[in-house]
PDB file of C-alpha atoms in Angstrom:
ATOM      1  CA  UNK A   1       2.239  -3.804  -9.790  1.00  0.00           C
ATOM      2  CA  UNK A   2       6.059  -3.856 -10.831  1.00  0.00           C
ATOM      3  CA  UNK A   3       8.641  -1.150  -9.993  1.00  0.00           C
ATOM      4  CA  UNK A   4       9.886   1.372 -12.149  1.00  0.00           C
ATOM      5  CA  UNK A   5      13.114   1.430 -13.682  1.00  0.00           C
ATOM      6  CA  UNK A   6      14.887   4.106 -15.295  1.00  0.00           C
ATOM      7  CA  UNK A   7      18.242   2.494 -16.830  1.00  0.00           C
ATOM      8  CA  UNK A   8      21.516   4.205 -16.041  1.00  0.00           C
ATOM      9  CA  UNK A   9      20.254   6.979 -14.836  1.00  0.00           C
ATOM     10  CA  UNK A  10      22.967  10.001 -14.586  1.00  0.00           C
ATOM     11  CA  UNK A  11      22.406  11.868 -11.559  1.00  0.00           C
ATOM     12  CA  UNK A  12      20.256  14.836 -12.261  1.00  0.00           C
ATOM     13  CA  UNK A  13      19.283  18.068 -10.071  1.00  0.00           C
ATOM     14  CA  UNK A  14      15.857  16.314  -9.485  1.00  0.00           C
ATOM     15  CA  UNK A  15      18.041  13.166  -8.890  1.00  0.00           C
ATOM     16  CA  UNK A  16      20.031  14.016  -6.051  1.00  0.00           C
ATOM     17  CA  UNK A  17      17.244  16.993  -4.975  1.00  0.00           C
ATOM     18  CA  UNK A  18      16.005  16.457  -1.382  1.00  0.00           C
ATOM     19  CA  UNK A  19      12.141  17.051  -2.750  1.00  0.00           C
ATOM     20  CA  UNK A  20      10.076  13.399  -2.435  1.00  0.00           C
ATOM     21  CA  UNK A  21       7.171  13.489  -4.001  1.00  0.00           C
ATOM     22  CA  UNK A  22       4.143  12.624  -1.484  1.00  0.00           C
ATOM     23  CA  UNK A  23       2.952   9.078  -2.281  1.00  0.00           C
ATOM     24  CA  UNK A  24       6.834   7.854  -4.238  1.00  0.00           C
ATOM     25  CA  UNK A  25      10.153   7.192  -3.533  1.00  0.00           C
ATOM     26  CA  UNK A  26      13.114   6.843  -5.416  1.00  0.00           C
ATOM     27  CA  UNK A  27      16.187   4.346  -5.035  1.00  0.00           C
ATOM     28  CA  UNK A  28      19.173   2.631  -6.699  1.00  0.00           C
ATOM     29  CA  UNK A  29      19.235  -0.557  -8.162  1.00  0.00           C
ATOM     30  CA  UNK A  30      22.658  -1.747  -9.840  1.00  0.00           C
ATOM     31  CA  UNK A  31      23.142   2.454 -10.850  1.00  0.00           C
ATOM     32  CA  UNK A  32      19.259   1.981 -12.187  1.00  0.00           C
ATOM     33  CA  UNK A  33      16.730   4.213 -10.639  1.00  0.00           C
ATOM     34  CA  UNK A  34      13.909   2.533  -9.426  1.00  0.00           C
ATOM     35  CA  UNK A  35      10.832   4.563  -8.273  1.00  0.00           C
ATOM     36  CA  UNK A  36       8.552   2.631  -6.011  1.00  0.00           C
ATOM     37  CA  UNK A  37       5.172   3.992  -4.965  1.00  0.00           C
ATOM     38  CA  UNK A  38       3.336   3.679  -1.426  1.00  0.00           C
ATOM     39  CA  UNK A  39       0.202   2.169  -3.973  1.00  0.00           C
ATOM     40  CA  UNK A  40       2.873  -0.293  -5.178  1.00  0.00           C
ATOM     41  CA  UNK A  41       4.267  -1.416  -1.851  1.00  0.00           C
ATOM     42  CA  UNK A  42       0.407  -1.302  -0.484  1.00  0.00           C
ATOM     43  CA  UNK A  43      -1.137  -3.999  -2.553  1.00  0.00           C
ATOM     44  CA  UNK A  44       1.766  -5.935  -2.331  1.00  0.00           C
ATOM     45  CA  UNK A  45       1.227  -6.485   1.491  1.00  0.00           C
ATOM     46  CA  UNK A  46      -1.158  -9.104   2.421  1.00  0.00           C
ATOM     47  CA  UNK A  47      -1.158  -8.033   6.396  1.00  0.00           C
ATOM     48  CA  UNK A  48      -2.960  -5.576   8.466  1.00  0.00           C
ATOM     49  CA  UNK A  49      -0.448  -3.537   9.941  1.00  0.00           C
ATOM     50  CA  UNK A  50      -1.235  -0.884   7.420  1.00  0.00           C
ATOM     51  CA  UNK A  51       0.125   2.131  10.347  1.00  0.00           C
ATOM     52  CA  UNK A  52       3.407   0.450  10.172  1.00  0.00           C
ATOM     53  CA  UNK A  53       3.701   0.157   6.325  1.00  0.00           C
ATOM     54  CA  UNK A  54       2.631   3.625   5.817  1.00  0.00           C
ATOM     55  CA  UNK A  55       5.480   5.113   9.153  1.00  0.00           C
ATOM     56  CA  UNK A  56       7.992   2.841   7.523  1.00  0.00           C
ATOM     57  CA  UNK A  57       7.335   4.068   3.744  1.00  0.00           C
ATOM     58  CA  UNK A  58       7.686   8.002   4.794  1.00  0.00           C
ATOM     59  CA  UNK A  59      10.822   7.580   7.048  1.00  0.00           C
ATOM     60  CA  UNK A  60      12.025   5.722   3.564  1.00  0.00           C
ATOM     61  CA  UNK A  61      11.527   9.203   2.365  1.00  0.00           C
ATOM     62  CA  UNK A  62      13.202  10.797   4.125  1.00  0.00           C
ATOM     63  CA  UNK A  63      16.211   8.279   4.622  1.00  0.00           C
ATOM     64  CA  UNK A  64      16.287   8.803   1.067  1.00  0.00           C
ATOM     65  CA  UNK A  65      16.929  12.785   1.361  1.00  0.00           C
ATOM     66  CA  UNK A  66      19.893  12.162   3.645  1.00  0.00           C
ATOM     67  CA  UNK A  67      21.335   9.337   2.055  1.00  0.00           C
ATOM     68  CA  UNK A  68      21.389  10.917  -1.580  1.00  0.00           C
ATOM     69  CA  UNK A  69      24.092  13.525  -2.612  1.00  0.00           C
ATOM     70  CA  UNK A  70      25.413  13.440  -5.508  1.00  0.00           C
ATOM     71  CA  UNK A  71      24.131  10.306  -6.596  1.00  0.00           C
ATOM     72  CA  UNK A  72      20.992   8.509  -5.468  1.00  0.00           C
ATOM     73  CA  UNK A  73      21.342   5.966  -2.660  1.00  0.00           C
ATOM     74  CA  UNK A  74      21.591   2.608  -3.652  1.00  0.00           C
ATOM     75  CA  UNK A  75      19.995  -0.669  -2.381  1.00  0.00           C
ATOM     76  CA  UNK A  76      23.305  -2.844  -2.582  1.00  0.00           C
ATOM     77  CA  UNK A  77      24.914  -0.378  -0.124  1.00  0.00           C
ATOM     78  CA  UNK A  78      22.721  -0.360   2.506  1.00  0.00           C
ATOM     79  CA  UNK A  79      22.540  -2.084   6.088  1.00  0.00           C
ATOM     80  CA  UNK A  80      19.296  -1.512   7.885  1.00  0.00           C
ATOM     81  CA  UNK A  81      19.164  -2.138  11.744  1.00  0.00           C
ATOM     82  CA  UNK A  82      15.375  -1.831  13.341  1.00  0.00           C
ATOM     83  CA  UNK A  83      14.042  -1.151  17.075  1.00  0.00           C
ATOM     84  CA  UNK A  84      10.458  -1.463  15.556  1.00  0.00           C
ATOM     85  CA  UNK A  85       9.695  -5.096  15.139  1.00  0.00           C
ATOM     86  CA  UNK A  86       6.272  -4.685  13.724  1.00  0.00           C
ATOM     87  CA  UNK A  87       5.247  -6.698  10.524  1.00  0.00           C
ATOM     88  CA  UNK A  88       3.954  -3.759   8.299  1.00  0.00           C
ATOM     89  CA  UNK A  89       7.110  -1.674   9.199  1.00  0.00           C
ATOM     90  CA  UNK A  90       9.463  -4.392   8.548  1.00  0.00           C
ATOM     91  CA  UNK A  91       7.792  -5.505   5.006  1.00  0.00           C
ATOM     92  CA  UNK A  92       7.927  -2.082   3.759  1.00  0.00           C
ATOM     93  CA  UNK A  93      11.402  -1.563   4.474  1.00  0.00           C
ATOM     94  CA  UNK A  94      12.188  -5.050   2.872  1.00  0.00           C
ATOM     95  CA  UNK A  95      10.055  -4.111   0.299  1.00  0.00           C
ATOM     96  CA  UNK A  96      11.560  -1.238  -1.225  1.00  0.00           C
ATOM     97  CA  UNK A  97      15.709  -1.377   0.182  1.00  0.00           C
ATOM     98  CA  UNK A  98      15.438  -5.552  -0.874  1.00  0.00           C
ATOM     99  CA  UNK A  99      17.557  -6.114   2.824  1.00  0.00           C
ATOM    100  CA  UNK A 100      16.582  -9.045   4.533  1.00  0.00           C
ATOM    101  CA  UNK A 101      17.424 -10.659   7.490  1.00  0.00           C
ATOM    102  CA  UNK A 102      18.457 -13.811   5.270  1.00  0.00           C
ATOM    103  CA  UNK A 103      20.989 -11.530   3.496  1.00  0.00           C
ATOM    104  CA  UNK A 104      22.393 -10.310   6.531  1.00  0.00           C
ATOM    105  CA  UNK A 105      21.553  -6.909   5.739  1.00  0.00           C
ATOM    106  CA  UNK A 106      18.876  -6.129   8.182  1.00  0.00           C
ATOM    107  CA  UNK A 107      18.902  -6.757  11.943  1.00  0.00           C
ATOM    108  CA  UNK A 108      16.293  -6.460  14.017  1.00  0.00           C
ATOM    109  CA  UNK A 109      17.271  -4.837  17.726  1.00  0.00           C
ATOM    110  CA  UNK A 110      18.003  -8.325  19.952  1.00  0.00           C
ATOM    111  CA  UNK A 111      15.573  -6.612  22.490  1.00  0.00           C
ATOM    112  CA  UNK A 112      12.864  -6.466  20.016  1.00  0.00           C
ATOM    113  CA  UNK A 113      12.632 -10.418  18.491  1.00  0.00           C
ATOM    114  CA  UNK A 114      10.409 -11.610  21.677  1.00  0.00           C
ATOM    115  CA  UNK A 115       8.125  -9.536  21.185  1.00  0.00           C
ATOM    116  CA  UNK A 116       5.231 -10.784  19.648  1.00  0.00           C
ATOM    117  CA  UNK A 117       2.408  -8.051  19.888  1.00  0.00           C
ATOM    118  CA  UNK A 118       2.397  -4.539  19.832  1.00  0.00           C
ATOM    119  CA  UNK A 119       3.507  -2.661  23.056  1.00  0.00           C
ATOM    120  CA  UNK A 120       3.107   1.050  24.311  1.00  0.00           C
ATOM    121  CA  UNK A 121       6.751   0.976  24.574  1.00  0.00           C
ATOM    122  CA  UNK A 122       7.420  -0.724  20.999  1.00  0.00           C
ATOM    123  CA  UNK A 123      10.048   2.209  19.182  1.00  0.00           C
ATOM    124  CA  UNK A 124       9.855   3.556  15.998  1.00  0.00           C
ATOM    125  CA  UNK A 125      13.958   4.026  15.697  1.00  0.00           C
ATOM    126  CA  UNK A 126      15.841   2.517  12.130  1.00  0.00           C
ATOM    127  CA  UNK A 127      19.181   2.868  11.726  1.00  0.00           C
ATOM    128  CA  UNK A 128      20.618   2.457   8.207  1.00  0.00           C
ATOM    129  CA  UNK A 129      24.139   2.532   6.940  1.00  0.00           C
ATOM    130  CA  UNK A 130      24.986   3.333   3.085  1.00  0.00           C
ATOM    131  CA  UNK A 131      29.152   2.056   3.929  1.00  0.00           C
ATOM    132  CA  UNK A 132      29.927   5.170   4.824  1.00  0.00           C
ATOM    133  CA  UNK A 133      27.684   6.991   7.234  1.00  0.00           C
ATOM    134  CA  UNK A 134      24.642   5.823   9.443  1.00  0.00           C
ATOM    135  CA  UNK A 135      21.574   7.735   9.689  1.00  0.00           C
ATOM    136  CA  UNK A 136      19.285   7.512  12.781  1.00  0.00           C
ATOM    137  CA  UNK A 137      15.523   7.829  12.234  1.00  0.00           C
ATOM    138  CA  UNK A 138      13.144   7.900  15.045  1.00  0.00           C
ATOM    139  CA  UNK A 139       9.511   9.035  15.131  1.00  0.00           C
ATOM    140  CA  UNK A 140       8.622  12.013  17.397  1.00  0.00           C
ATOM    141  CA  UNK A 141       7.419  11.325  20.743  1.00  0.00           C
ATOM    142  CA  UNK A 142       4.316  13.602  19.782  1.00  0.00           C
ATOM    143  CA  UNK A 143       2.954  11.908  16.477  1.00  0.00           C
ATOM    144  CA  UNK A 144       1.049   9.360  18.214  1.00  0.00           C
ATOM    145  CA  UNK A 145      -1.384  10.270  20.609  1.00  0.00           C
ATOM    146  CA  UNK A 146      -1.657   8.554  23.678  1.00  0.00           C
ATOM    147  CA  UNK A 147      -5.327   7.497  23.515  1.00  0.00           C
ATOM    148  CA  UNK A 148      -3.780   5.092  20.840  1.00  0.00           C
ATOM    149  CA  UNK A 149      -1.752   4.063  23.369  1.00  0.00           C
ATOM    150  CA  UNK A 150      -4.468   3.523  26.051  1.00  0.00           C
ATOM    151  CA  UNK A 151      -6.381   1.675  23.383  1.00  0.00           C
ATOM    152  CA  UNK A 152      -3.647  -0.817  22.647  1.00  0.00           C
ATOM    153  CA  UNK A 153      -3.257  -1.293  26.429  1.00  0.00           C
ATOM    154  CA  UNK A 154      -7.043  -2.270  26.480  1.00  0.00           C
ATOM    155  CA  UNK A 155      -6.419  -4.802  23.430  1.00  0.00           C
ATOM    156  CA  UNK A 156      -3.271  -6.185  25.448  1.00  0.00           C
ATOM    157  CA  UNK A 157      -6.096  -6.743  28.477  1.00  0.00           C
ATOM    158  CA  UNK A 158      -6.655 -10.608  28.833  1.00  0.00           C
ATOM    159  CA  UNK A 159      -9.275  -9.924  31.344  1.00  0.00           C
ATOM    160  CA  UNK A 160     -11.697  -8.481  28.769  1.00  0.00           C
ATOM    161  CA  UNK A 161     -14.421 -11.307  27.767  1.00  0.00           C
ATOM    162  CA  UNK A 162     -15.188 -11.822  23.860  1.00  0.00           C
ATOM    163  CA  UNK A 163     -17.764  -8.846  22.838  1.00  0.00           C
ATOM    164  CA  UNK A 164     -15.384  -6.009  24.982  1.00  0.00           C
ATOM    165  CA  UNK A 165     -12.622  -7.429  22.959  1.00  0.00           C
ATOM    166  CA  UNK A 166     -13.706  -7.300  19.459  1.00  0.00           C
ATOM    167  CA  UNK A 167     -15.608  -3.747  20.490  1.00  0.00           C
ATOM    168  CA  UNK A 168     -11.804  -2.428  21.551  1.00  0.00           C
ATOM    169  CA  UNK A 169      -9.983  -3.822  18.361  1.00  0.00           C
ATOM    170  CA  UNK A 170     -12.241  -2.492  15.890  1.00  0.00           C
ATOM    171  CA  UNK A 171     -11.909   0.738  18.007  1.00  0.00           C
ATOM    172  CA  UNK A 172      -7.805   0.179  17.576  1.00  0.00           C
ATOM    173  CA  UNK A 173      -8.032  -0.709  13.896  1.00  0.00           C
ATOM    174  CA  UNK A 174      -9.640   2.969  13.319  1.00  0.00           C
ATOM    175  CA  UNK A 175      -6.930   4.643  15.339  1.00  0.00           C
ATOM    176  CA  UNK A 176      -4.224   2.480  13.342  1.00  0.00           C
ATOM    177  CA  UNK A 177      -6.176   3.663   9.866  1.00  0.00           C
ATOM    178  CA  UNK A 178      -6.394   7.527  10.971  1.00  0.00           C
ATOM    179  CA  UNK A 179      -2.849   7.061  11.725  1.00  0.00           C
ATOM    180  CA  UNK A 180      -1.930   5.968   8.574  1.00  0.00           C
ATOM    181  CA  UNK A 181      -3.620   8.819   6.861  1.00  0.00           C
ATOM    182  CA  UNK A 182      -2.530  11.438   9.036  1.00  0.00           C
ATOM    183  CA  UNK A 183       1.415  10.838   8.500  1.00  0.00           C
ATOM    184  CA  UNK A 184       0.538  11.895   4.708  1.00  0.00           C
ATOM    185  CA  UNK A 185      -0.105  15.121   5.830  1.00  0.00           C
ATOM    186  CA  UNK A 186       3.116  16.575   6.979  1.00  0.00           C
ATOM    187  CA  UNK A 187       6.520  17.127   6.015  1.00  0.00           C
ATOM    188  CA  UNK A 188       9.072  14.042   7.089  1.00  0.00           C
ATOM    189  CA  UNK A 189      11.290  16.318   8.954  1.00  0.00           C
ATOM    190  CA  UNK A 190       7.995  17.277  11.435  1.00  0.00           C
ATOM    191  CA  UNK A 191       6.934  13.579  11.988  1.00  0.00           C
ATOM    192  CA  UNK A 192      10.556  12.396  12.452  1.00  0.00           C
ATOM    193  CA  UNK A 193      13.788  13.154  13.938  1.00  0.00           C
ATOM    194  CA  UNK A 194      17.116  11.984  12.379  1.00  0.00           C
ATOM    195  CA  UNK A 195      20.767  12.267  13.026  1.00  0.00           C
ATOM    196  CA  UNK A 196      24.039  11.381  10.840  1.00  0.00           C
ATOM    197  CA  UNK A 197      27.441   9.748  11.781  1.00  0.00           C
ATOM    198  CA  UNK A 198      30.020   9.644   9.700  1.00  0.00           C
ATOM    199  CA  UNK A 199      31.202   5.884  10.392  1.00  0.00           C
ATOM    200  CA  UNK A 200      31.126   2.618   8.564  1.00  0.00           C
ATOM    201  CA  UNK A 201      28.705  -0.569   9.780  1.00  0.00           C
ATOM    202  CA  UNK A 202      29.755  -3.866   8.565  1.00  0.00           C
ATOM    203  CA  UNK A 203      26.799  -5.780   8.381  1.00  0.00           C
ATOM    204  CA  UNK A 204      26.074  -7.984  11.781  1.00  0.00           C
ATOM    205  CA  UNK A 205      27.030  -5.228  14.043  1.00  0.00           C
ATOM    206  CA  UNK A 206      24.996  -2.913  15.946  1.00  0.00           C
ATOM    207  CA  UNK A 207      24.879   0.796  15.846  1.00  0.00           C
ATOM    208  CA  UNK A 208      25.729   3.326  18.686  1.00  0.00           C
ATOM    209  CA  UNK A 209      21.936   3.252  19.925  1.00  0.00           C
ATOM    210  CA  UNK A 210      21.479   7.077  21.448  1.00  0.00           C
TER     211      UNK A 210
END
């Protein structure tokens, strides 16, 4: 599925509006607008960290409401620094801003490149910069529950033999799936948190992180 593009747009009330609609977001591109759906970005993926695809996609949304005034925010603007190293998180936001870490326009946390599963204490905090202000996104301590967390503990266990181990990640791949259905059902500003500074980041540096 391609992305699509409305050529020079003006901004519009519904333009520059801070209502997303549910499963679609709306960006930029070279003062086109592109609208790019959760579908789209979906069966693009090839992985199966569909949680992380679907947390990334909605705190798109609502970087999108404070990033857009006047005029929509635009892809060649942004800088994108990540605490969340997970795969799905990290293609969506690729996916739809088109920063990359070969571009130098998204960073992942130093902290965060050794990790190579996920963690109980893995963050869901993006930081992304437009040239002239930096928005802080973070997911609220409360969406997940923590039996998701003691069930990722129990995948992390080395001591389980074969048969407990496949039993507890098909038991984690549900929780990641009713995760990724459940974030659809409230408004951004309940599942996440946000703040705004008014400050430039050059691409390469890191933000204030608190």
């Amino acid at each position: 599925m391609t992305e699509t593009v409305i050529k020079n747009t003006e901004p519009t009330q519904t333009t520059s509006t801070t209502v997303v609609n549910e499963y679609i977001l709306t960006i930029g591109d070279m003062d086109n607008e592109v609208r790019v759906s959760y579908l789209q970005c979906l069966e693009s993926y090839d992985g199966d960290a569909l949680w992380g695809l679907a947390c990334a996609f909605r705190m798109l949304q609502l970087a999108q409401q404070l990033l857009s005034g006047e005029n929509l925010w635009q892809r060649q603007k942004l800088y994108i620094v990540s605490a969340h190293p997970g795969p799905g998180g990290r293609y969506c936001v690729e996916y739809i801003t088109h920063c990359d870490s070969a571009a130098g326009r998204y960073y992942l946390l130093p902290a965060c490149e050794n990790l190579n599963c996920c963690t109980r204490d893995m963050q869901y905090i993006w930081w992304l910069n437009d040239d002239q202000k930096t928005v802080r996104i973070s997911l609220r301590n409360h969406f997940i529950p923590d039996s998701f967390f003691t069930l990722l503990d129990q995948v992390n266990n080395e001591q389980l033999d074969a048969a407990e181990k496949a039993t507890v990640c098909h038991a984690f791949n549900v929780a990641k799936q009713s995760l990724a259905k459940s974030i659809w059902q409230y408004p951004v500003h309940e599942i996440f948190s946000c703040s705004i500074r008014n400050e430039h980041l050059a691409p390469g540096k890191l933000p204030a992180t608190t």
